[in-house]
Amino acid sequence: MALSSYRVDLSRHMAECDANYQRLLILLPTLFDEDARRLRLRLPGAKAPELRFVVEERAPYTTTLTVQFKGGASAWHPLVRPPALRLRLYHDCQTAEVLAYQGQDRFEARYAYPNRQMRLPDEKAQLNTFLGEYLSLCLAQGIDAEPLPLGV
């Protein structure tokens, strides 16, 4: 029996995506000038993990970007893969949306539950909320003052 009591809260979803765009602009002030960026996080413990932002595609009104967390086994549990996201930034409306997570893509706004992929009814909203929390953590925990481009 498929349950579908979840209703998409479009205004909340768009507010989260808009906030994510603003967070990305704070983290990547030179987003429009560079194709890759590496930001080191200041987290207690082992070697400083880093986030890698790589531009996959640029168009007049959009940018497709991958976000990967790189770090040793001490940064993540050995059985848990670090998050890997693909985002699309819409510059005309200043919003950012998750396109893919851990190699899975094409997320619907709402799913009947249960479903073949075992996605939650609000999977797309949860992914964008996760991105917001992820970027907020980066802003709160601090980023090196001088981010380094990839290859350095």
PDB file of C-alpha atoms in Angstrom:
ATOM      1  CA  MET A   1       0.000   0.000   0.000  1.00  0.00           C
ATOM      2  CA  ALA A   2       1.531   3.303  -1.092  1.00  0.00           C
ATOM      3  CA  LEU A   3       1.038   6.248   1.234  1.00  0.00           C
ATOM      4  CA  SER A   4       1.255   9.815  -0.055  1.00  0.00           C
ATOM      5  CA  SER A   5       0.197  12.170   2.729  1.00  0.00           C
ATOM      6  CA  TYR A   6       3.250  14.391   2.219  1.00  0.00           C
ATOM      7  CA  ARG A   7       2.546  17.731   0.547  1.00  0.00           C
ATOM      8  CA  VAL A   8       5.250  19.850  -1.012  1.00  0.00           C
ATOM      9  CA  ASP A   9       5.711  23.170   0.772  1.00  0.00           C
ATOM     10  CA  LEU A  10       6.952  25.091  -2.263  1.00  0.00           C
ATOM     11  CA  SER A  11       7.605  28.380  -0.476  1.00  0.00           C
ATOM     12  CA  ARG A  12       9.693  26.646   2.220  1.00  0.00           C
ATOM     13  CA  HIS A  13      11.572  24.631  -0.400  1.00  0.00           C
ATOM     14  CA  MET A  14      12.370  27.726  -2.472  1.00  0.00           C
ATOM     15  CA  ALA A  15      13.431  29.662   0.632  1.00  0.00           C
ATOM     16  CA  GLU A  16      15.923  26.879   1.451  1.00  0.00           C
ATOM     17  CA  CYS A  17      17.260  26.857  -2.119  1.00  0.00           C
ATOM     18  CA  ASP A  18      17.576  30.663  -2.111  1.00  0.00           C
ATOM     19  CA  ALA A  19      19.449  30.560   1.209  1.00  0.00           C
ATOM     20  CA  ASN A  20      21.767  27.877  -0.196  1.00  0.00           C
ATOM     21  CA  TYR A  21      22.619  30.148  -3.130  1.00  0.00           C
ATOM     22  CA  GLN A  22      23.548  32.929  -0.713  1.00  0.00           C
ATOM     23  CA  ARG A  23      25.625  30.548   1.420  1.00  0.00           C
ATOM     24  CA  LEU A  24      27.506  29.415  -1.680  1.00  0.00           C
ATOM     25  CA  LEU A  25      28.245  33.001  -2.679  1.00  0.00           C
ATOM     26  CA  ILE A  26      29.716  33.652   0.780  1.00  0.00           C
ATOM     27  CA  LEU A  27      31.850  30.493   0.618  1.00  0.00           C
ATOM     28  CA  LEU A  28      32.846  31.030  -3.030  1.00  0.00           C
ATOM     29  CA  PRO A  29      33.142  34.764  -3.635  1.00  0.00           C
ATOM     30  CA  THR A  30      35.051  34.128  -6.890  1.00  0.00           C
ATOM     31  CA  LEU A  31      32.598  31.529  -8.228  1.00  0.00           C
ATOM     32  CA  PHE A  32      32.120  33.389 -11.505  1.00  0.00           C
ATOM     33  CA  ASP A  33      35.871  33.696 -12.153  1.00  0.00           C
ATOM     34  CA  GLU A  34      37.178  30.223 -11.311  1.00  0.00           C
ATOM     35  CA  ASP A  35      36.378  26.686 -12.397  1.00  0.00           C
ATOM     36  CA  ALA A  36      37.572  24.937  -9.235  1.00  0.00           C
ATOM     37  CA  ARG A  37      38.035  25.841  -5.600  1.00  0.00           C
ATOM     38  CA  ARG A  38      39.354  24.031  -2.556  1.00  0.00           C
ATOM     39  CA  LEU A  39      38.332  25.192   0.908  1.00  0.00           C
ATOM     40  CA  ARG A  40      39.932  23.798   4.041  1.00  0.00           C
ATOM     41  CA  LEU A  41      37.784  23.339   7.125  1.00  0.00           C
ATOM     42  CA  ARG A  42      39.015  24.026  10.626  1.00  0.00           C
ATOM     43  CA  LEU A  43      37.653  21.064  12.531  1.00  0.00           C
ATOM     44  CA  PRO A  44      39.161  19.650  15.729  1.00  0.00           C
ATOM     45  CA  GLY A  45      41.141  16.457  15.459  1.00  0.00           C
ATOM     46  CA  ALA A  46      43.005  15.035  12.511  1.00  0.00           C
ATOM     47  CA  LYS A  47      44.266  16.507   9.276  1.00  0.00           C
ATOM     48  CA  ALA A  48      42.117  19.387   8.030  1.00  0.00           C
ATOM     49  CA  PRO A  49      39.459  18.000   5.706  1.00  0.00           C
ATOM     50  CA  GLU A  50      38.550  20.000   2.630  1.00  0.00           C
ATOM     51  CA  LEU A  51      35.636  20.724   0.360  1.00  0.00           C
ATOM     52  CA  ARG A  52      36.130  20.753  -3.379  1.00  0.00           C
ATOM     53  CA  PHE A  53      33.873  22.803  -5.589  1.00  0.00           C
ATOM     54  CA  VAL A  54      34.264  22.115  -9.313  1.00  0.00           C
ATOM     55  CA  VAL A  55      32.282  23.834 -12.053  1.00  0.00           C
ATOM     56  CA  GLU A  56      31.025  21.212 -14.515  1.00  0.00           C
ATOM     57  CA  GLU A  57      29.099  23.503 -16.822  1.00  0.00           C
ATOM     58  CA  ARG A  58      28.456  27.205 -17.310  1.00  0.00           C
ATOM     59  CA  ALA A  59      25.544  28.698 -19.199  1.00  0.00           C
ATOM     60  CA  PRO A  60      24.312  32.290 -19.336  1.00  0.00           C
ATOM     61  CA  TYR A  61      21.875  31.835 -16.452  1.00  0.00           C
ATOM     62  CA  THR A  62      23.038  28.642 -14.722  1.00  0.00           C
ATOM     63  CA  THR A  63      26.124  26.939 -13.341  1.00  0.00           C
ATOM     64  CA  THR A  64      26.396  23.220 -12.561  1.00  0.00           C
ATOM     65  CA  LEU A  65      28.736  22.541  -9.675  1.00  0.00           C
ATOM     66  CA  THR A  66      29.991  19.436  -7.867  1.00  0.00           C
ATOM     67  CA  VAL A  67      30.724  19.500  -4.144  1.00  0.00           C
ATOM     68  CA  GLN A  68      32.929  16.796  -2.641  1.00  0.00           C
ATOM     69  CA  PHE A  69      34.282  16.346   0.852  1.00  0.00           C
ATOM     70  CA  LYS A  70      37.836  15.058   0.896  1.00  0.00           C
ATOM     71  CA  GLY A  71      39.441  13.792   4.066  1.00  0.00           C
ATOM     72  CA  GLY A  72      41.102  10.809   5.655  1.00  0.00           C
ATOM     73  CA  ALA A  73      39.460   7.952   7.491  1.00  0.00           C
ATOM     74  CA  SER A  74      39.657  10.018  10.668  1.00  0.00           C
ATOM     75  CA  ALA A  75      37.392  12.652   9.111  1.00  0.00           C
ATOM     76  CA  TRP A  76      34.628  10.147   8.305  1.00  0.00           C
ATOM     77  CA  HIS A  77      33.715   6.747   9.593  1.00  0.00           C
ATOM     78  CA  PRO A  78      35.363   4.076   7.387  1.00  0.00           C
ATOM     79  CA  LEU A  79      31.970   2.623   6.462  1.00  0.00           C
ATOM     80  CA  VAL A  80      30.351   5.936   5.501  1.00  0.00           C
ATOM     81  CA  ARG A  81      31.141   7.583   2.196  1.00  0.00           C
ATOM     82  CA  PRO A  82      31.729  11.329   2.395  1.00  0.00           C
ATOM     83  CA  PRO A  83      28.930  13.386   0.835  1.00  0.00           C
ATOM     84  CA  ALA A  84      29.159  14.069  -2.904  1.00  0.00           C
ATOM     85  CA  LEU A  85      26.635  16.468  -4.415  1.00  0.00           C
ATOM     86  CA  ARG A  86      25.924  17.992  -7.804  1.00  0.00           C
ATOM     87  CA  LEU A  87      24.152  21.335  -7.738  1.00  0.00           C
ATOM     88  CA  ARG A  88      22.631  23.704 -10.232  1.00  0.00           C
ATOM     89  CA  LEU A  89      22.805  27.397  -9.474  1.00  0.00           C
ATOM     90  CA  TYR A  90      20.188  29.561 -11.188  1.00  0.00           C
ATOM     91  CA  HIS A  91      21.693  33.039 -11.302  1.00  0.00           C
ATOM     92  CA  ASP A  92      18.662  34.884 -12.647  1.00  0.00           C
ATOM     93  CA  CYS A  93      16.522  33.900  -9.644  1.00  0.00           C
ATOM     94  CA  GLN A  94      19.463  33.419  -7.238  1.00  0.00           C
ATOM     95  CA  THR A  95      18.644  29.901  -6.140  1.00  0.00           C
ATOM     96  CA  ALA A  96      20.606  26.628  -5.864  1.00  0.00           C
ATOM     97  CA  GLU A  97      19.155  23.143  -6.061  1.00  0.00           C
ATOM     98  CA  VAL A  98      20.600  19.663  -5.478  1.00  0.00           C
ATOM     99  CA  LEU A  99      20.585  17.662  -8.720  1.00  0.00           C
ATOM    100  CA  ALA A 100      22.398  14.536  -7.526  1.00  0.00           C
ATOM    101  CA  TYR A 101      23.577  12.990  -4.269  1.00  0.00           C
ATOM    102  CA  GLN A 102      26.012  10.054  -3.980  1.00  0.00           C
ATOM    103  CA  GLY A 103      25.558   9.293  -7.684  1.00  0.00           C
ATOM    104  CA  GLN A 104      21.752   9.212  -7.536  1.00  0.00           C
ATOM    105  CA  ASP A 105      19.866  11.833  -9.519  1.00  0.00           C
ATOM    106  CA  ARG A 106      16.474  12.849 -10.926  1.00  0.00           C
ATOM    107  CA  PHE A 107      14.655  13.410  -7.694  1.00  0.00           C
ATOM    108  CA  GLU A 108      10.915  13.980  -7.801  1.00  0.00           C
ATOM    109  CA  ALA A 109       9.233  16.581  -5.617  1.00  0.00           C
ATOM    110  CA  ARG A 110       7.162  13.849  -3.919  1.00  0.00           C
ATOM    111  CA  TYR A 111       7.233  10.067  -3.785  1.00  0.00           C
ATOM    112  CA  ALA A 112       4.607   7.548  -2.864  1.00  0.00           C
ATOM    113  CA  TYR A 113       5.954   5.393  -0.066  1.00  0.00           C
ATOM    114  CA  PRO A 114       7.119   2.656  -0.270  1.00  0.00           C
ATOM    115  CA  ASN A 115       8.669   2.889  -3.746  1.00  0.00           C
ATOM    116  CA  ARG A 116      11.258   0.945  -5.747  1.00  0.00           C
ATOM    117  CA  GLN A 117      14.169   3.222  -4.828  1.00  0.00           C
ATOM    118  CA  MET A 118      13.010   3.389  -1.186  1.00  0.00           C
ATOM    119  CA  ARG A 119      13.168   7.166  -1.331  1.00  0.00           C
ATOM    120  CA  LEU A 120      11.349   9.106   1.325  1.00  0.00           C
ATOM    121  CA  PRO A 121       8.230  11.056   0.357  1.00  0.00           C
ATOM    122  CA  ASP A 122      10.147  14.338   0.840  1.00  0.00           C
ATOM    123  CA  GLU A 123      13.542  13.151  -0.449  1.00  0.00           C
ATOM    124  CA  LYS A 124      14.180  16.222  -2.619  1.00  0.00           C
ATOM    125  CA  ALA A 125      13.356  18.644   0.195  1.00  0.00           C
ATOM    126  CA  GLN A 126      15.593  16.701   2.590  1.00  0.00           C
ATOM    127  CA  LEU A 127      18.526  16.843   0.162  1.00  0.00           C
ATOM    128  CA  ASN A 128      18.259  20.618  -0.153  1.00  0.00           C
ATOM    129  CA  THR A 129      17.930  20.952   3.631  1.00  0.00           C
ATOM    130  CA  PHE A 130      21.022  18.749   4.010  1.00  0.00           C
ATOM    131  CA  LEU A 131      22.922  21.032   1.615  1.00  0.00           C
ATOM    132  CA  GLY A 132      21.878  24.031   3.712  1.00  0.00           C
ATOM    133  CA  GLU A 133      23.056  22.389   6.932  1.00  0.00           C
ATOM    134  CA  TYR A 134      26.299  21.301   5.263  1.00  0.00           C
ATOM    135  CA  LEU A 135      27.054  24.821   4.015  1.00  0.00           C
ATOM    136  CA  SER A 136      26.010  26.359   7.348  1.00  0.00           C
ATOM    137  CA  LEU A 137      28.434  24.040   9.141  1.00  0.00           C
ATOM    138  CA  CYS A 138      31.203  25.239   6.840  1.00  0.00           C
ATOM    139  CA  LEU A 139      30.351  28.861   7.603  1.00  0.00           C
ATOM    140  CA  ALA A 140      30.047  28.267  11.363  1.00  0.00           C
ATOM    141  CA  GLN A 141      33.170  26.126  11.826  1.00  0.00           C
ATOM    142  CA  GLY A 142      35.297  28.462   9.814  1.00  0.00           C
ATOM    143  CA  ILE A 143      37.010  28.280   6.494  1.00  0.00           C
ATOM    144  CA  ASP A 144      40.643  29.207   5.909  1.00  0.00           C
ATOM    145  CA  ALA A 145      40.817  32.901   5.100  1.00  0.00           C
ATOM    146  CA  GLU A 146      42.640  32.235   1.830  1.00  0.00           C
ATOM    147  CA  PRO A 147      40.989  29.340  -0.023  1.00  0.00           C
ATOM    148  CA  LEU A 148      43.333  27.653  -2.470  1.00  0.00           C
ATOM    149  CA  PRO A 149      42.457  26.783  -6.073  1.00  0.00           C
ATOM    150  CA  LEU A 150      42.677  23.106  -6.986  1.00  0.00           C
ATOM    151  CA  GLY A 151      46.098  22.015  -8.112  1.00  0.00           C
ATOM    152  CA  VAL A 152      47.943  24.094  -5.497  1.00  0.00           C
TER     153      VAL A 152
END
